[in-house]
Tab-separated table of C-alpha atoms in Angstrom:
chain	number	residue	atom	x	y	z
A	22	MET	CA	131.344	-111.649	-154.970
A	23	THR	CA	133.927	-111.018	-157.746
A	24	LYS	CA	136.755	-108.802	-156.941
A	25	ASP	CA	135.028	-106.538	-159.235
A	26	ALA	CA	131.808	-106.243	-157.375
A	27	LEU	CA	133.482	-106.439	-154.594
A	28	LEU	CA	135.520	-102.602	-154.995
A	29	GLU	CA	132.450	-101.474	-156.458
A	30	GLU	CA	130.339	-102.467	-153.026
A	31	ARG	CA	133.514	-100.990	-151.422
A	32	ILE	CA	132.984	-97.633	-153.042
A	33	SER	CA	129.178	-97.151	-152.415
A	34	GLU	CA	129.406	-97.357	-149.411
A	35	TRP	CA	132.105	-94.334	-149.701
A	36	ARG	CA	129.770	-92.638	-151.196
A	37	GLU	CA	126.709	-92.940	-149.181
A	38	TYR	CA	128.742	-91.616	-146.261
A	39	PHE	CA	129.669	-88.216	-147.768
A	40	ARG	CA	125.936	-88.680	-149.184
A	41	ARG	CA	124.456	-88.010	-145.812
A	42	ARG	CA	126.570	-84.951	-145.098
A	43	GLN	CA	124.156	-82.316	-146.935
A	44	ALA	CA	127.618	-79.745	-147.192
A	45	VAL	CA	129.253	-81.975	-149.204
A	46	LYS	CA	127.309	-81.334	-153.068
A	47	PRO	CA	126.868	-84.404	-155.392
A	48	ALA	CA	129.496	-82.597	-157.630
A	49	ASP	CA	131.934	-82.888	-155.001
A	50	ILE	CA	131.428	-85.999	-153.868
A	51	ASP	CA	131.523	-87.183	-158.027
A	52	GLU	CA	135.268	-85.085	-157.848
A	53	LEU	CA	136.477	-87.025	-154.741
A	54	GLU	CA	135.459	-90.532	-156.483
A	55	ASP	CA	137.594	-89.802	-159.488
A	56	HIS	CA	140.731	-89.361	-157.291
A	57	LEU	CA	139.991	-91.583	-155.797
A	58	ARG	CA	139.480	-94.309	-158.668
A	59	SER	CA	142.617	-92.860	-159.919
A	60	GLN	CA	144.619	-94.079	-157.060
A	61	VAL	CA	142.644	-97.467	-157.002
A	62	ASP	CA	143.674	-97.903	-161.005
A	63	ALA	CA	147.678	-96.967	-159.607
A	64	LEU	CA	147.394	-99.189	-157.120
A	65	SER	CA	146.072	-102.425	-158.697
A	66	GLU	CA	148.609	-101.689	-161.689
A	67	ALA	CA	151.824	-102.196	-158.844
A	68	GLY	CA	150.267	-105.784	-157.752
A	69	LEU	CA	147.754	-104.885	-154.866
A	70	ASP	CA	144.479	-106.686	-155.430
A	71	ALA	CA	141.156	-104.869	-155.000
A	72	ASP	CA	140.168	-104.678	-151.489
A	73	GLU	CA	143.741	-103.649	-150.546
A	74	ALA	CA	143.811	-100.683	-153.219
A	75	PHE	CA	140.922	-99.684	-151.734
A	76	PHE	CA	141.826	-99.330	-148.142
A	77	VAL	CA	145.163	-97.732	-149.204
A	78	ALA	CA	143.732	-95.176	-151.679
A	79	VAL	CA	141.540	-94.261	-149.294
A	80	LYS	CA	144.565	-93.772	-146.633
A	81	ARG	CA	145.712	-91.407	-148.861
A	82	LEU	CA	142.785	-89.279	-149.745
A	83	GLY	CA	142.244	-88.991	-145.732
A	84	SER	CA	140.780	-90.611	-143.303
A	85	MET	CA	136.566	-90.965	-144.393
A	86	ASP	CA	136.131	-88.362	-140.255
A	87	SER	CA	138.628	-86.076	-141.622
A	88	VAL	CA	137.628	-85.155	-145.329
A	89	ALA	CA	133.986	-85.521	-144.007
A	90	ARG	CA	135.785	-82.372	-141.373
A	91	GLU	CA	137.225	-80.368	-143.988
A	92	PHE	CA	134.119	-80.606	-146.119
A	93	ALA	CA	131.679	-79.512	-143.611
A	94	GLY	CA	134.454	-76.692	-142.823
A	95	GLU	CA	134.784	-75.548	-146.561
A	96	TYR	CA	131.051	-75.966	-147.109
A	97	SER	CA	129.687	-74.454	-144.183
A	98	GLU	CA	128.918	-70.826	-145.089
A	99	ARG	CA	126.599	-72.542	-148.037
A	100	LEU	CA	125.125	-74.972	-145.429
A	101	TRP	CA	123.899	-72.460	-143.194
A	102	LYS	CA	122.692	-70.440	-146.519
A	103	GLN	CA	120.612	-73.055	-147.068
A	104	LEU	CA	119.296	-73.681	-144.049
A	105	VAL	CA	118.178	-70.193	-143.362
A	106	VAL	CA	117.388	-68.744	-147.506
A	107	ALA	CA	118.104	-64.862	-146.113
A	108	PRO	CA	116.622	-62.813	-149.063
A	109	GLY	CA	120.023	-62.645	-151.969
A	110	ALA	CA	121.580	-65.864	-149.861
A	111	GLU	CA	122.416	-68.699	-152.454
A	112	ALA	CA	119.472	-70.461	-152.947
A	113	ALA	CA	119.798	-74.057	-151.557
A	114	SER	CA	119.384	-77.210	-154.392
A	115	PRO	CA	116.501	-78.238	-156.108
A	116	VAL	CA	116.950	-81.685	-153.612
A	117	VAL	CA	117.366	-79.747	-150.254
A	118	GLN	CA	113.862	-77.497	-151.381
A	119	ARG	CA	112.071	-80.845	-152.007
A	120	GLU	CA	113.068	-82.613	-148.498
A	121	ALA	CA	112.503	-79.800	-147.106
A	122	LEU	CA	109.191	-78.738	-148.783
A	123	VAL	CA	108.213	-83.150	-147.723
A	124	ALA	CA	109.180	-82.412	-144.149
A	125	ILE	CA	107.036	-79.090	-143.869
A	126	GLY	CA	104.076	-81.415	-145.219
A	127	LEU	CA	104.771	-84.471	-143.065
A	128	ALA	CA	105.046	-82.207	-139.779
A	129	ALA	CA	101.456	-80.495	-140.952
A	130	GLY	CA	100.680	-84.064	-141.055
A	131	ALA	CA	101.151	-84.996	-137.890
A	132	ALA	CA	100.120	-81.840	-136.177
A	133	ILE	CA	96.466	-82.329	-137.765
A	134	ALA	CA	96.239	-86.100	-137.325
A	135	ILE	CA	96.940	-85.485	-133.516
A	136	LYS	CA	94.016	-83.562	-134.203
A	137	VAL	CA	91.509	-85.455	-136.076
A	138	PRO	CA	89.733	-87.406	-132.659
A	139	GLU	CA	88.419	-83.648	-132.420
A	140	LEU	CA	85.935	-84.714	-135.263
A	141	PHE	CA	84.796	-87.535	-132.925
A	142	GLY	CA	84.213	-85.592	-129.767
A	143	VAL	CA	87.744	-87.256	-128.516
A	144	HIS	CA	89.329	-84.021	-127.287
A	145	PHE	CA	92.752	-83.310	-126.122
A	146	ASP	CA	91.534	-80.547	-123.516
A	147	GLY	CA	89.012	-79.090	-122.225
A	148	PRO	CA	86.331	-80.378	-119.618
A	149	ASP	CA	85.088	-83.408	-121.776
A	150	HIS	CA	88.805	-84.347	-122.684
A	151	ASN	CA	89.755	-87.929	-122.986
A	152	GLU	CA	93.123	-88.330	-121.336
A	153	ALA	CA	93.031	-92.267	-121.889
A	154	PHE	CA	92.936	-92.382	-125.993
A	155	TYR	CA	95.639	-89.865	-126.358
A	156	ALA	CA	97.776	-92.034	-124.165
A	157	HIS	CA	97.047	-94.502	-126.157
A	158	ASN	CA	97.313	-93.222	-129.484
A	159	ALA	CA	99.231	-90.563	-129.546
A	160	MET	CA	102.351	-92.149	-131.171
A	161	ILE	CA	100.256	-94.051	-133.621
A	162	LEU	CA	98.861	-90.695	-134.571
A	163	VAL	CA	102.384	-89.081	-134.928
A	164	LEU	CA	104.663	-91.875	-135.412
A	165	PRO	CA	104.275	-92.563	-139.420
A	166	PHE	CA	104.771	-89.348	-140.407
A	167	PHE	CA	108.140	-89.407	-139.042
A	168	ALA	CA	108.523	-93.377	-140.571
A	169	ALA	CA	107.105	-91.735	-143.631
A	170	LEU	CA	109.782	-89.266	-144.534
A	171	PHE	CA	112.774	-91.766	-144.183
A	172	ALA	CA	111.007	-94.127	-146.321
A	173	LEU	CA	110.514	-90.822	-148.829
A	174	LYS	CA	114.262	-90.489	-148.662
A	175	ARG	CA	115.797	-94.068	-149.285
A	176	GLY	CA	113.385	-94.961	-152.160
A	177	MET	CA	111.988	-97.390	-150.279
A	178	ARG	CA	109.962	-100.067	-151.750
A	179	ALA	CA	105.919	-100.902	-151.723
A	180	ALA	CA	106.850	-104.308	-149.769
A	181	GLY	CA	108.656	-101.977	-147.653
A	182	TRP	CA	105.644	-100.063	-147.221
A	183	PHE	CA	103.619	-103.110	-146.487
A	184	ALA	CA	106.335	-103.935	-143.755
A	185	LEU	CA	106.173	-100.480	-142.112
A	186	ALA	CA	102.886	-100.144	-141.439
A	187	VAL	CA	102.390	-104.016	-139.504
A	188	PRO	CA	103.677	-102.254	-136.385
A	189	PHE	CA	101.475	-99.138	-136.376
A	190	VAL	CA	98.902	-101.515	-137.097
A	191	ALA	CA	99.539	-104.056	-134.353
A	192	ALA	CA	100.104	-101.332	-131.427
A	193	ALA	CA	96.444	-99.543	-133.139
A	194	LEU	CA	94.681	-103.032	-132.850
A	195	ILE	CA	96.418	-104.102	-129.229
A	196	MET	CA	96.043	-100.385	-127.234
A	197	ASN	CA	92.161	-100.375	-128.870
A	198	LEU	CA	90.658	-103.286	-128.673
A	199	MET	CA	92.460	-104.554	-125.036
A	200	PRO	CA	89.680	-103.869	-122.036
A	201	PHE	CA	91.813	-101.400	-120.537
A	202	ALA	CA	89.665	-99.291	-118.237
A	203	GLY	CA	91.192	-95.775	-118.932
A	204	ILE	CA	93.857	-94.074	-117.370
A	205	SER	CA	91.305	-90.725	-116.642
A	206	ASN	CA	88.526	-92.625	-115.842
A	207	ASN	CA	91.554	-92.692	-112.153
A	208	VAL	CA	91.645	-96.447	-112.241
A	209	GLU	CA	94.965	-96.837	-111.109
A	210	ARG	CA	96.083	-100.192	-114.320
A	211	GLN	CA	99.583	-101.095	-114.098
A	212	THR	CA	99.734	-103.516	-116.960
A	213	GLU	CA	97.589	-100.165	-119.149
A	214	ILE	CA	100.512	-97.520	-117.474
A	215	LEU	CA	103.232	-99.984	-118.702
A	216	SER	CA	101.808	-100.803	-122.123
A	217	VAL	CA	101.718	-96.782	-122.465
A	218	ILE	CA	105.157	-96.463	-121.386
A	219	HIS	CA	106.320	-99.036	-123.582
A	220	LEU	CA	104.414	-98.794	-126.521
A	221	PRO	CA	106.867	-95.451	-127.943
A	222	ILE	CA	110.145	-97.321	-127.012
A	223	GLY	CA	108.383	-100.258	-129.221
A	224	LEU	CA	106.901	-98.249	-132.115
A	225	TRP	CA	110.871	-96.440	-132.195
A	226	LEU	CA	113.055	-99.283	-132.536
A	227	THR	CA	110.817	-101.381	-134.698
A	228	ALA	CA	109.138	-99.170	-137.530
A	229	SER	CA	110.898	-95.680	-137.070
A	230	LEU	CA	114.723	-97.835	-136.917
A	231	PHE	CA	113.127	-99.654	-140.312
A	232	ALA	CA	112.047	-96.246	-141.711
A	233	TYR	CA	115.696	-95.090	-140.576
A	234	VAL	CA	117.591	-97.619	-142.073
A	235	GLY	CA	115.432	-97.977	-145.331
A	236	GLY	CA	114.598	-101.438	-144.743
A	237	ARG	CA	118.318	-102.774	-144.396
A	238	TRP	CA	117.550	-103.736	-139.987
A	239	ARG	CA	120.312	-106.925	-140.567
A	240	SER	CA	123.005	-103.366	-140.961
A	241	HIS	CA	124.813	-103.293	-137.988
A	242	ASP	CA	126.234	-100.156	-139.135
A	243	GLN	CA	122.774	-99.189	-140.485
A	244	ARG	CA	121.759	-99.765	-136.621
A	245	MET	CA	124.558	-97.181	-135.216
A	246	ASN	CA	124.233	-94.561	-137.188
A	247	PHE	CA	120.177	-94.667	-136.179
A	248	VAL	CA	121.517	-94.986	-132.184
A	249	ARG	CA	123.922	-91.906	-133.959
A	250	PHE	CA	120.116	-90.092	-135.216
A	251	THR	CA	118.341	-90.732	-131.974
A	252	GLY	CA	121.089	-88.882	-129.830
A	253	GLU	CA	120.878	-85.574	-132.085
A	254	TRP	CA	117.348	-85.851	-132.241
A	255	PHE	CA	116.293	-85.740	-129.299
A	256	ILE	CA	119.016	-82.898	-128.301
A	257	TYR	CA	117.048	-81.406	-131.277
A	258	TYR	CA	113.246	-82.174	-129.766
A	259	VAL	CA	114.096	-81.301	-126.703
A	260	LEU	CA	115.429	-77.340	-127.995
A	261	ILE	CA	112.694	-77.165	-130.685
A	262	ALA	CA	110.557	-77.710	-126.826
A	263	LEU	CA	112.309	-75.163	-124.957
A	264	GLY	CA	111.977	-72.632	-127.855
A	265	GLY	CA	107.952	-73.968	-128.109
A	266	ALA	CA	108.196	-72.861	-124.331
A	267	VAL	CA	109.370	-69.553	-124.780
A	268	LEU	CA	106.874	-69.284	-127.752
A	269	ALA	CA	103.742	-70.298	-125.198
A	270	GLY	CA	105.032	-67.892	-122.910
A	271	PHE	CA	104.944	-65.087	-124.556
A	272	THR	CA	101.953	-65.910	-126.343
A	273	ALA	CA	100.192	-66.410	-122.947
A	274	PHE	CA	101.757	-63.017	-122.561
A	275	VAL	CA	101.100	-60.591	-125.039
A	276	PHE	CA	96.770	-61.649	-125.463
A	277	ARG	CA	96.980	-61.420	-121.782
A	278	ALA	CA	98.004	-57.811	-122.139
A	279	ILE	CA	94.489	-56.713	-124.599
A	280	GLY	CA	92.130	-59.026	-122.584
A	281	PHE	CA	91.752	-62.624	-123.940
A	282	ASN	CA	92.572	-65.511	-122.067
A	283	PRO	CA	95.011	-67.571	-124.666
A	284	GLU	CA	95.509	-70.700	-122.925
A	285	PRO	CA	92.983	-72.695	-124.254
A	286	LEU	CA	94.201	-71.897	-127.539
A	287	ILE	CA	98.137	-72.590	-125.807
A	288	ALA	CA	96.492	-76.104	-124.617
A	289	GLN	CA	94.606	-77.303	-128.000
A	290	TRP	CA	96.251	-76.198	-130.483
A	291	ILE	CA	99.713	-75.136	-130.420
A	292	VAL	CA	101.211	-77.693	-127.854
A	293	PRO	CA	99.704	-80.385	-129.073
A	294	CYS	CA	100.102	-79.366	-132.810
A	295	GLY	CA	103.554	-78.015	-132.367
A	296	ALA	CA	104.731	-81.627	-130.259
A	297	ALA	CA	103.669	-83.648	-133.092
A	298	GLY	CA	104.761	-81.378	-136.267
A	299	ALA	CA	108.541	-80.423	-134.094
A	300	ILE	CA	108.989	-84.699	-134.479
A	301	VAL	CA	108.901	-84.639	-137.715
A	302	ILE	CA	111.121	-81.388	-138.465
A	303	GLY	CA	113.277	-82.212	-135.894
A	304	ALA	CA	114.270	-85.434	-137.905
A	305	TRP	CA	115.002	-83.269	-141.145
A	306	LEU	CA	117.233	-81.143	-139.320
A	307	VAL	CA	119.431	-83.901	-137.959
A	308	GLU	CA	119.515	-85.406	-141.538
A	309	PHE	CA	119.873	-81.691	-143.147
A	310	LYS	CA	123.036	-81.176	-140.689
A	311	GLN	CA	124.244	-84.428	-139.995
A	312	GLY	CA	128.278	-83.366	-141.582
A	313	VAL	CA	128.753	-80.642	-138.652
A	314	ILE	CA	125.919	-81.838	-135.813
A	315	GLU	CA	127.722	-85.362	-135.608
A	316	ASN	CA	130.634	-82.490	-133.909
A	317	MET	CA	128.130	-82.689	-130.814
A	318	ALA	CA	128.029	-86.446	-129.968
A	319	PRO	CA	132.034	-86.485	-128.494
A	320	VAL	CA	131.273	-83.521	-126.533
A	321	LEU	CA	127.867	-84.409	-124.542
A	322	THR	CA	130.302	-88.041	-124.022
A	323	TRP	CA	132.885	-86.335	-122.802
A	324	LEU	CA	130.933	-83.962	-120.227
A	325	PHE	CA	128.140	-86.010	-118.546
A	326	THR	CA	130.147	-89.903	-118.606
A	327	PRO	CA	132.277	-88.662	-115.644
A	328	LEU	CA	129.428	-86.609	-113.921
A	329	PHE	CA	127.452	-89.823	-114.233
A	330	THR	CA	129.912	-92.175	-113.096
A	331	ALA	CA	130.810	-90.117	-110.437
A	332	LEU	CA	127.098	-90.371	-109.263
A	333	LEU	CA	126.979	-94.150	-109.223
A	334	LEU	CA	129.963	-94.521	-106.943
A	335	VAL	CA	129.066	-92.202	-104.379
A	336	PHE	CA	125.427	-93.963	-104.514
A	337	VAL	CA	127.577	-97.520	-104.263
A	338	ALA	CA	129.376	-96.058	-101.712
A	339	THR	CA	126.766	-94.765	-99.661
A	340	MET	CA	124.719	-97.886	-99.692
A	341	VAL	CA	127.663	-99.765	-99.063
A	342	VAL	CA	128.439	-97.449	-95.680
A	343	THR	CA	124.892	-97.103	-94.654
A	344	GLY	CA	124.120	-100.211	-95.366
A	345	ASN	CA	120.586	-98.907	-96.686
A	346	ALA	CA	119.210	-101.635	-99.361
A	347	ILE	CA	117.295	-99.936	-102.311
A	348	SER	CA	113.112	-99.449	-101.689
A	349	VAL	CA	111.228	-100.660	-104.497
A	350	GLU	CA	107.862	-98.505	-104.620
A	351	ARG	CA	107.520	-98.140	-107.966
A	352	GLU	CA	108.881	-94.459	-108.629
A	353	VAL	CA	112.100	-95.850	-106.951
A	354	LEU	CA	111.738	-98.875	-110.106
A	355	ILE	CA	111.075	-96.404	-112.457
A	356	GLY	CA	113.855	-94.175	-111.515
A	357	PHE	CA	116.683	-96.733	-111.140
A	358	ASP	CA	115.280	-98.367	-114.788
A	359	LEU	CA	115.648	-94.793	-115.993
A	360	LEU	CA	118.748	-94.039	-114.809
A	361	LEU	CA	120.683	-97.301	-116.428
A	362	VAL	CA	118.720	-97.225	-119.172
A	363	LEU	CA	120.248	-93.365	-119.425
A	364	VAL	CA	123.317	-94.844	-118.571
A	365	LEU	CA	123.324	-97.149	-121.743
A	366	GLY	CA	122.283	-94.940	-123.829
A	367	LEU	CA	125.746	-92.497	-123.139
A	368	LEU	CA	127.491	-95.716	-123.651
A	369	LEU	CA	125.788	-96.280	-127.032
A	370	TYR	CA	126.577	-92.575	-127.874
A	371	ALA	CA	130.270	-92.482	-126.876
A	372	ILE	CA	130.489	-95.520	-128.863
A	373	SER	CA	128.429	-94.282	-132.005
A	374	ALA	CA	130.677	-91.065	-131.743
A	375	ARG	CA	134.430	-93.260	-131.479
A	376	ASP	CA	136.443	-93.623	-134.522
A	377	PRO	CA	136.794	-97.658	-134.401
A	378	GLN	CA	140.588	-97.855	-134.992
A	379	ALA	CA	141.684	-95.559	-132.750
A	380	PRO	CA	143.970	-97.125	-130.107
A	381	PRO	CA	142.883	-97.271	-126.553
A	382	ARG	CA	142.462	-93.862	-124.942
A	383	LEU	CA	141.948	-92.663	-121.296
A	384	PHE	CA	138.319	-91.718	-122.072
A	385	ASP	CA	137.915	-95.731	-122.919
A	386	ARG	CA	139.056	-96.301	-119.272
A	387	LEU	CA	136.414	-94.143	-117.389
A	388	GLN	CA	133.630	-95.412	-120.027
A	389	LEU	CA	134.470	-98.197	-118.692
A	390	LEU	CA	134.848	-97.485	-114.650
A	391	LEU	CA	130.979	-96.313	-115.950
A	392	VAL	CA	129.780	-99.141	-116.952
A	393	ILE	CA	131.129	-100.963	-114.249
A	394	ALA	CA	129.276	-99.125	-111.715
A	395	ALA	CA	126.505	-99.492	-113.589
A	396	LEU	CA	126.578	-103.208	-113.937
A	397	VAL	CA	126.956	-103.210	-110.407
A	398	VAL	CA	124.039	-100.344	-109.621
A	399	ASP	CA	121.815	-103.458	-111.464
A	400	VAL	CA	122.622	-106.204	-109.376
A	401	LEU	CA	121.429	-104.255	-106.232
A	402	ALA	CA	118.315	-103.335	-108.111
A	403	LEU	CA	117.912	-107.197	-109.004
A	404	TRP	CA	118.559	-107.956	-105.664
A	405	ALA	CA	116.016	-105.504	-104.338
A	406	ILE	CA	113.314	-107.077	-106.954
A	407	THR	CA	114.006	-110.512	-106.679
A	408	ALA	CA	113.463	-109.920	-102.372
A	409	ARG	CA	110.497	-108.353	-102.716
A	410	ILE	CA	108.678	-110.722	-105.437
A	411	SER	CA	109.915	-113.602	-103.624
A	412	GLU	CA	107.549	-112.053	-100.491
A	413	PHE	CA	104.660	-110.533	-102.288
A	414	GLY	CA	105.087	-112.542	-105.554
A	415	PHE	CA	105.029	-111.255	-108.752
A	416	SER	CA	103.415	-108.357	-109.973
A	417	PRO	CA	103.214	-106.014	-113.465
A	418	ASN	CA	105.435	-103.154	-112.266
A	419	LYS	CA	107.702	-105.738	-110.555
A	420	THR	CA	107.640	-108.014	-113.790
A	421	ALA	CA	108.438	-105.091	-116.122
A	422	ALA	CA	111.514	-103.818	-114.236
A	423	LEU	CA	112.686	-107.462	-113.434
A	424	GLY	CA	113.189	-108.195	-117.410
A	425	LEU	CA	114.367	-105.108	-118.110
A	426	ASN	CA	117.202	-105.230	-115.429
A	427	ILE	CA	117.563	-108.975	-116.739
A	428	LEU	CA	117.822	-107.807	-120.500
A	429	LEU	CA	120.714	-104.343	-118.711
A	430	LEU	CA	122.345	-107.459	-117.025
A	431	ILE	CA	123.639	-108.791	-119.811
A	432	ASN	CA	124.196	-105.964	-122.067
A	433	LEU	CA	126.200	-104.499	-119.252
A	434	GLY	CA	128.125	-107.270	-118.396
A	435	TRP	CA	128.948	-108.210	-121.624
A	436	SER	CA	129.859	-104.669	-122.555
A	437	ILE	CA	132.439	-105.061	-119.722
A	438	VAL	CA	133.489	-107.894	-121.083
A	439	LEU	CA	134.216	-106.768	-124.730
A	440	TYR	CA	135.473	-103.744	-123.473
A	441	THR	CA	138.401	-104.889	-121.341
A	442	ARG	CA	138.969	-107.064	-124.681
A	443	PHE	CA	139.686	-103.959	-126.534
A	444	LEU	CA	141.569	-102.124	-123.798
A	445	THR	CA	143.935	-105.222	-123.462
A	446	GLY	CA	144.721	-105.683	-126.994
A	447	ARG	CA	142.964	-108.938	-127.663
A	448	SER	CA	139.536	-107.849	-128.782
A	449	PRO	CA	138.816	-104.649	-132.292
A	450	PHE	CA	136.852	-101.616	-130.892
A	451	LYS	CA	134.000	-103.094	-133.783
A	452	ALA	CA	133.012	-106.812	-131.562
A	453	LEU	CA	131.756	-103.785	-128.875
A	454	GLU	CA	129.636	-102.114	-131.551
A	455	ARG	CA	128.248	-105.172	-133.081
A	456	TRP	CA	127.389	-106.138	-129.179
A	457	GLN	CA	125.248	-103.523	-128.881
A	458	THR	CA	123.512	-102.977	-132.138
A	459	ALA	CA	123.190	-106.224	-132.304
A	460	TYR	CA	120.967	-106.357	-128.903
A	461	LEU	CA	118.698	-103.384	-129.988
A	462	PRO	CA	116.109	-105.704	-130.994
A	463	ALA	CA	116.081	-107.426	-127.003
A	464	PHE	CA	115.331	-104.257	-125.994
A	465	ALA	CA	112.210	-103.689	-128.496
A	466	ALA	CA	111.377	-107.796	-128.435
A	467	TRP	CA	110.555	-107.139	-124.573
A	468	ALA	CA	108.997	-103.638	-124.845
A	469	TRP	CA	106.587	-105.019	-127.523
A	470	VAL	CA	105.915	-108.263	-124.884
A	471	VAL	CA	105.377	-105.753	-122.334
A	472	VAL	CA	103.281	-104.156	-124.390
A	473	ALA	CA	100.700	-106.893	-126.553
A	474	ILE	CA	101.275	-110.345	-123.784
A	475	PHE	CA	101.564	-107.924	-119.783
A	476	PRO	CA	97.651	-106.826	-119.786
A	477	VAL	CA	96.527	-110.766	-120.834
A	478	ILE	CA	98.938	-112.436	-117.951
A	479	PHE	CA	98.206	-109.942	-115.064
A	480	LYS	CA	93.937	-109.512	-116.448
A	481	TYR	CA	94.372	-105.915	-116.734
A	482	GLN	CA	95.408	-105.431	-112.744
């Protein structure tokens, strides 16, 4: 790559950083780019090469994060006007309006898709409802609209759309052709339940990630952006769900006041359609408010890291004092795996919110303590699982828990090594960030193994 091409690539990445922040208009980015190029030219004439000139010029303009915050503050009023579009307020830009209409259309499509099976006698609620069908296919029906939102926004080519369809087609074939007994038949089949639980994870870490990054799934930076997005999207979805619960409550209240029973309306329309549409709307809101919403990440990590650290340390100390071992009942295994995954998510969220160039701080040491505590709990859980397997043999639940805990053991163990190296000045923070993004495909692969291979291996138990 020539020096000029390398410089243009750097500037393109710099523009992309600001383009994702809706508070900054294209004209503002162009003005900043003019200043940046002027600085680069002056520094190049002074004898710096293109790469050095770029980084010095960026530094003179101010760090990317601080410049973004300044723009977010300067244009926050405009941003809120675009979001709410009050009468008489400044109109949103045509691009924002078009993206909003696309998001609303896709959300409506998701809401309709979840009801399409009703046309074929497959009901979501009621005396003849088919719980198994919706457990198997709800995400297959809804997530394509979520993926389409980003595929359209990123300008994905035809080959990308074809690749995006592959996980959904595979999921539909797996979940509907395998001879599962059916959850609605009150037959407890471990492999079926495991497939239902792991399918959304597999689709999220393959199809959704692929669409979000515009097909550039090999990029560690793009994967970390997806991690940031996932955390913010979850927050938005929970907030929308809480608002939806309030809406459903008031719907029941006002209709009961006139002697009408609204429960069928709520159960068959408001809940399923609202839950499906909110997946798309939440994604659009995160993208639209990207420049402002990122401030939530450090707040949440600062709040919950010490709390979860204290929880795990007290738990380990209690086990040591009492001598009680971890139970390996299914509900306990699921609970511990959820706890460890939540801790890993907290670690990822903290990494995504941190400036990789900043020196080690007290919070980094607290984060390391959290990871160490999580590793200890993971080892204890693994010990209990292997002891149970050696006594009673393999089962789908225990094997799934064993595999996930091994994945977590590797991830947490190497994270401790990288965190320690960073705190002692022997490794940059970027190494820890790249380790986490490089490890995401391992979780995706394991989710698909549980969905597609476990039922065959364990003969649909």
